[in-house]
Coordinates of C-alpha atoms in Angstrom, one line a residue:
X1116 CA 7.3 -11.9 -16.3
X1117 CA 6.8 -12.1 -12.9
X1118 CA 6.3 -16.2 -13.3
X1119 CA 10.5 -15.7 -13.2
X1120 CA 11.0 -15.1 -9.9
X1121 CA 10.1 -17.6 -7.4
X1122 CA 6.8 -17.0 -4.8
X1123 CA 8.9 -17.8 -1.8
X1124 CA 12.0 -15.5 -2.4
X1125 CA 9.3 -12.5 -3.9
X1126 CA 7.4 -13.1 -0.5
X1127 CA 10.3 -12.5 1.6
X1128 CA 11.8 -10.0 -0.1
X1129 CA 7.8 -8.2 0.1
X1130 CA 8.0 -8.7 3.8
X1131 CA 11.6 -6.9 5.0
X1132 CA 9.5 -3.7 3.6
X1133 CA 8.3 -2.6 6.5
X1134 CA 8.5 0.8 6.0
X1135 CA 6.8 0.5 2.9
X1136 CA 4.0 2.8 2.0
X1137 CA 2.3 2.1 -1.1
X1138 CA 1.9 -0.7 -3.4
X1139 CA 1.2 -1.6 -6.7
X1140 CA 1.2 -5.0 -8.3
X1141 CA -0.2 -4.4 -11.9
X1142 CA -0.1 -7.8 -13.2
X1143 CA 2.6 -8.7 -11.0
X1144 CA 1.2 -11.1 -8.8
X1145 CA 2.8 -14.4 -8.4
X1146 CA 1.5 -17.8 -9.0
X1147 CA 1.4 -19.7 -5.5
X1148 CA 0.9 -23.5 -6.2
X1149 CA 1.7 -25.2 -3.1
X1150 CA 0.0 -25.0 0.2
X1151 CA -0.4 -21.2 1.3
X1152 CA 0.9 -22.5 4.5
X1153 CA 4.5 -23.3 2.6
X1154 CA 5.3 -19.5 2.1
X1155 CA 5.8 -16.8 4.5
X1156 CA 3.4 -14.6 5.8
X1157 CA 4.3 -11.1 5.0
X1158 CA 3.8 -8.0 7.5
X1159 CA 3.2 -4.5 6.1
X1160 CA 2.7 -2.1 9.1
X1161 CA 3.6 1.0 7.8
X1162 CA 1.2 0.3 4.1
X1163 CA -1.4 3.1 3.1
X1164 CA -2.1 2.2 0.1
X1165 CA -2.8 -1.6 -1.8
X1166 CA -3.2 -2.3 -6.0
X1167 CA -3.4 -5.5 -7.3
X1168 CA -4.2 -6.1 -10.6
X1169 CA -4.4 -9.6 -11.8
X1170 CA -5.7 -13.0 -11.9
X1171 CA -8.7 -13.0 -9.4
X1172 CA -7.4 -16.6 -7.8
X1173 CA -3.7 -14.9 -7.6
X1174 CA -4.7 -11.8 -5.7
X1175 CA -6.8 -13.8 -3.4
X1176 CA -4.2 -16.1 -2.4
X1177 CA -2.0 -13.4 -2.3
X1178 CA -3.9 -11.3 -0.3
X1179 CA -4.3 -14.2 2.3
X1180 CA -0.8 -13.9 3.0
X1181 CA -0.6 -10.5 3.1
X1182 CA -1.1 -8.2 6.6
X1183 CA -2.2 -4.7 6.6
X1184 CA -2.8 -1.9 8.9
X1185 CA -6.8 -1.2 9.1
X1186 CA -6.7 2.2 8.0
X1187 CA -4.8 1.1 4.3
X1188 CA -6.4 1.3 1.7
X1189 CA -6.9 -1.8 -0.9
X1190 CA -8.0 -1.9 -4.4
X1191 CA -8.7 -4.9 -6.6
X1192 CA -8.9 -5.3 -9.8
X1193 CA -9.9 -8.4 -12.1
X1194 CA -10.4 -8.9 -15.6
X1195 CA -11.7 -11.3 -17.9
X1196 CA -14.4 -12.8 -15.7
X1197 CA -17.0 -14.6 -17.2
X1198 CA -19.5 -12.7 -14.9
X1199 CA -19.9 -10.3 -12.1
X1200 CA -21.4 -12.5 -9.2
X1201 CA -19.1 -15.5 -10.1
X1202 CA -16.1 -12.6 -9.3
X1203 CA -18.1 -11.2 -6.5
X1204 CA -18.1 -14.2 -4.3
X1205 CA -14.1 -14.4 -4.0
X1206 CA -14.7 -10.9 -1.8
X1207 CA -15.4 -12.6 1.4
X1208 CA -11.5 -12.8 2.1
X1209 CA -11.5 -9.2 2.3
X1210 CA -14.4 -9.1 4.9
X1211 CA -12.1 -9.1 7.5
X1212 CA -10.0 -6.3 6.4
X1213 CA -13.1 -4.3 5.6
X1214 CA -14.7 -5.4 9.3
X1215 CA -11.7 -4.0 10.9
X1216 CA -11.8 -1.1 9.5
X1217 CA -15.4 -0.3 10.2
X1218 CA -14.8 -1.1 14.0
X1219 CA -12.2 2.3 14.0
X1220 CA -14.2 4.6 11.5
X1221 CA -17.4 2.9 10.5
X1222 CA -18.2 2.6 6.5
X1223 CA -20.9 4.9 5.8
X1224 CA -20.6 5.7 2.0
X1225 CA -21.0 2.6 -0.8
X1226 CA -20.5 3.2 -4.7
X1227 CA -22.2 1.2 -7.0
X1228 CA -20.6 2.2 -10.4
X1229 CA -20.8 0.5 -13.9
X1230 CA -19.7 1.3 -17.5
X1231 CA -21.7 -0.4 -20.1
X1232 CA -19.0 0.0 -23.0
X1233 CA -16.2 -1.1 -21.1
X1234 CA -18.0 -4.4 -19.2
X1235 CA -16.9 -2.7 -16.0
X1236 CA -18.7 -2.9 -12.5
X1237 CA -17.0 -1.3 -9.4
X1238 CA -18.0 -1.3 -5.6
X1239 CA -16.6 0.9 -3.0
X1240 CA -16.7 0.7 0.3
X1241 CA -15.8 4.3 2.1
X1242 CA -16.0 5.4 5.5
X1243 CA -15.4 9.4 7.0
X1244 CA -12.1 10.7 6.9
X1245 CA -11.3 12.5 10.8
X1246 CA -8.0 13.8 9.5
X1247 CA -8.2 15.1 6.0
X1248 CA -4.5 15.3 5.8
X1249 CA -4.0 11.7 5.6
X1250 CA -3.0 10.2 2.1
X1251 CA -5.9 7.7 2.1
X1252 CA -8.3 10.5 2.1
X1253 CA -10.0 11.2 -1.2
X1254 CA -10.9 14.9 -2.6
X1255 CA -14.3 16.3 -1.5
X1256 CA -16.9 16.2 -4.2
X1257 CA -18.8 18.5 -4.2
X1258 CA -16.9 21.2 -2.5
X1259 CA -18.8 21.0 0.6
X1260 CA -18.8 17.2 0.2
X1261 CA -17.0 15.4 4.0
X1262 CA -13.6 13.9 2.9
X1263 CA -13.9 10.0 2.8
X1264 CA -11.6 7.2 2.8
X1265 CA -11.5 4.0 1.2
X1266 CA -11.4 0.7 2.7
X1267 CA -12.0 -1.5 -0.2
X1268 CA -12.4 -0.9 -3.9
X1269 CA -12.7 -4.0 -6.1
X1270 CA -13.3 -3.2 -10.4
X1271 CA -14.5 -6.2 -11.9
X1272 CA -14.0 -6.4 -16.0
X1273 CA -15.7 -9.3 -18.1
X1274 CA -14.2 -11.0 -21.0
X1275 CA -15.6 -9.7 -24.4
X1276 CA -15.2 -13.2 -26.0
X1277 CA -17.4 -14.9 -23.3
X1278 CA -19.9 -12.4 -20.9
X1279 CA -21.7 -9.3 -21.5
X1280 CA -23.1 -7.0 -19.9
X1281 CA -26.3 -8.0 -18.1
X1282 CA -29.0 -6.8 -16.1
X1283 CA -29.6 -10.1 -14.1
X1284 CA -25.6 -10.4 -13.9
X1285 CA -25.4 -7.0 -12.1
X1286 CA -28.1 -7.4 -9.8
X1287 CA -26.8 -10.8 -8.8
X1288 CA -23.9 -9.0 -7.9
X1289 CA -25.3 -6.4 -5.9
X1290 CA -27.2 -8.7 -4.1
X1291 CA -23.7 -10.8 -3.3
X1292 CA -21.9 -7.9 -2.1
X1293 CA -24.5 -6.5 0.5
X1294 CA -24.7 -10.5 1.7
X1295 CA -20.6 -10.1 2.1
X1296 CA -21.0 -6.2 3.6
X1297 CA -23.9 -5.8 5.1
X1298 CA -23.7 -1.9 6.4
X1299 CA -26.6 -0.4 7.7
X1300 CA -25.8 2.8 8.4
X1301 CA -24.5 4.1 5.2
X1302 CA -25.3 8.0 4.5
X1303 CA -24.3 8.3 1.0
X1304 CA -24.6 6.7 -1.8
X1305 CA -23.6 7.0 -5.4
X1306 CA -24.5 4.2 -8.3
X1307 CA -23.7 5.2 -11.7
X1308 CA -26.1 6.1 -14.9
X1309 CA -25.5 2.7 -16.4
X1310 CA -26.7 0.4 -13.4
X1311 CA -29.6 2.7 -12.7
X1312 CA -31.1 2.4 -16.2
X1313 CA -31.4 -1.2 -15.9
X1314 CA -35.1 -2.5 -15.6
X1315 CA -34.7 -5.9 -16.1
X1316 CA -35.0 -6.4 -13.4
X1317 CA -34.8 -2.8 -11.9
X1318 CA -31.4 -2.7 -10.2
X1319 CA -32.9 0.0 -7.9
X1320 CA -34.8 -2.5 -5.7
X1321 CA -31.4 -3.7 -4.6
X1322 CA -29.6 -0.5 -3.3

């Protein structure tokens, strides 16, 4: 449906949004076939909040024309991939979205999370929230959990009809995403039931 509306006029009308606070694009992300240097660059200084849901090749090009404050908070989401370090590599035009936000309020918390029946892995990359007031700051679990805020979140679903879930797959992927973030002071972590069964090979040596 959104293949109806041309890139260049859904760009511009995107960037006179500028006080525009949070967006979701669930499957609404535009094909962009000519040079990304053909379509505006859009400005969102006022964004808190980032969902795109769609083709993995859309929502990077997309994103690549996209501008965000450092402090907003983007999530990704891609299905039908035929396996998770294949998807994984596409994250390094986030790193400098992720990078800036560590230079104001380092990343400190990573979660590793995976769901067997559903052919889901997710990372996400959090940092402390100072004000817990702000809309980008999640819910403290447990209660006496620090709040936290997310820079990045990317969800990553295979295609039934041609991946499955694999131990080799999922630590290939880990291993690719601490190549594309490589924090070293992180103070929490959380990795989910499913990925910490895996012993072939352990996914444990990785995290």
């Amino acid at each position: 449906m959104v293949d109806t509306l041309p890139p260049g006029p859904f760009l511009e009308m995107l960037g006179r949004c500028h006080n525009l606070q949070d967006l979701s694009l669930d499957d609404w992300v535009p094909e962009l076939p000519a040079p990304l240097s053909d379509y505006p660059h859009v400005e969102l200084p006022a964004l808190h909040t980032l969902v795109i849901d769609g083709p993995r090749s859309r929502v990077v090009r997309l994103w690549s024309l996209i501008s965000v404050p450092t402090f907003a908070k983007v999530e990704v989401m891609w299905h039908y991939e035929t396996s998770f370090v294949g998807a994984i590599n596409s994250l390094t035009g986030f790193r400098e979205h992720v990078n800036a936000h560590h230079k104001d309020t380092p990343i400190s918390r990573i979660e590793v999370y995976g769901l067997e029946d559903n052919n889901l892995l997710r990372f996400s990359l959090l940092s402390r929230c100072a004000d817990e007031a702000i809309p980008q700051c999640v819910g403290r679990q447990p209660a006496n959990d620090p709040c936290w805020m997310i820079a990045l979140r990317v969800e990553i679903y295979l295609d039934w009809e041609t991946a499955s879930w694999s131990s080799l797959d999922v630590n290939q992927a880990i291993v690719g995403f601490r190549a594309i973030f490589p924090f070293t002071d992180i103070v929490a972590l959380d990795v989910s039931s499913d990925i910490l069964c895996m012993n072939d090979p352990p996914v444990s040596n990785h995290l």
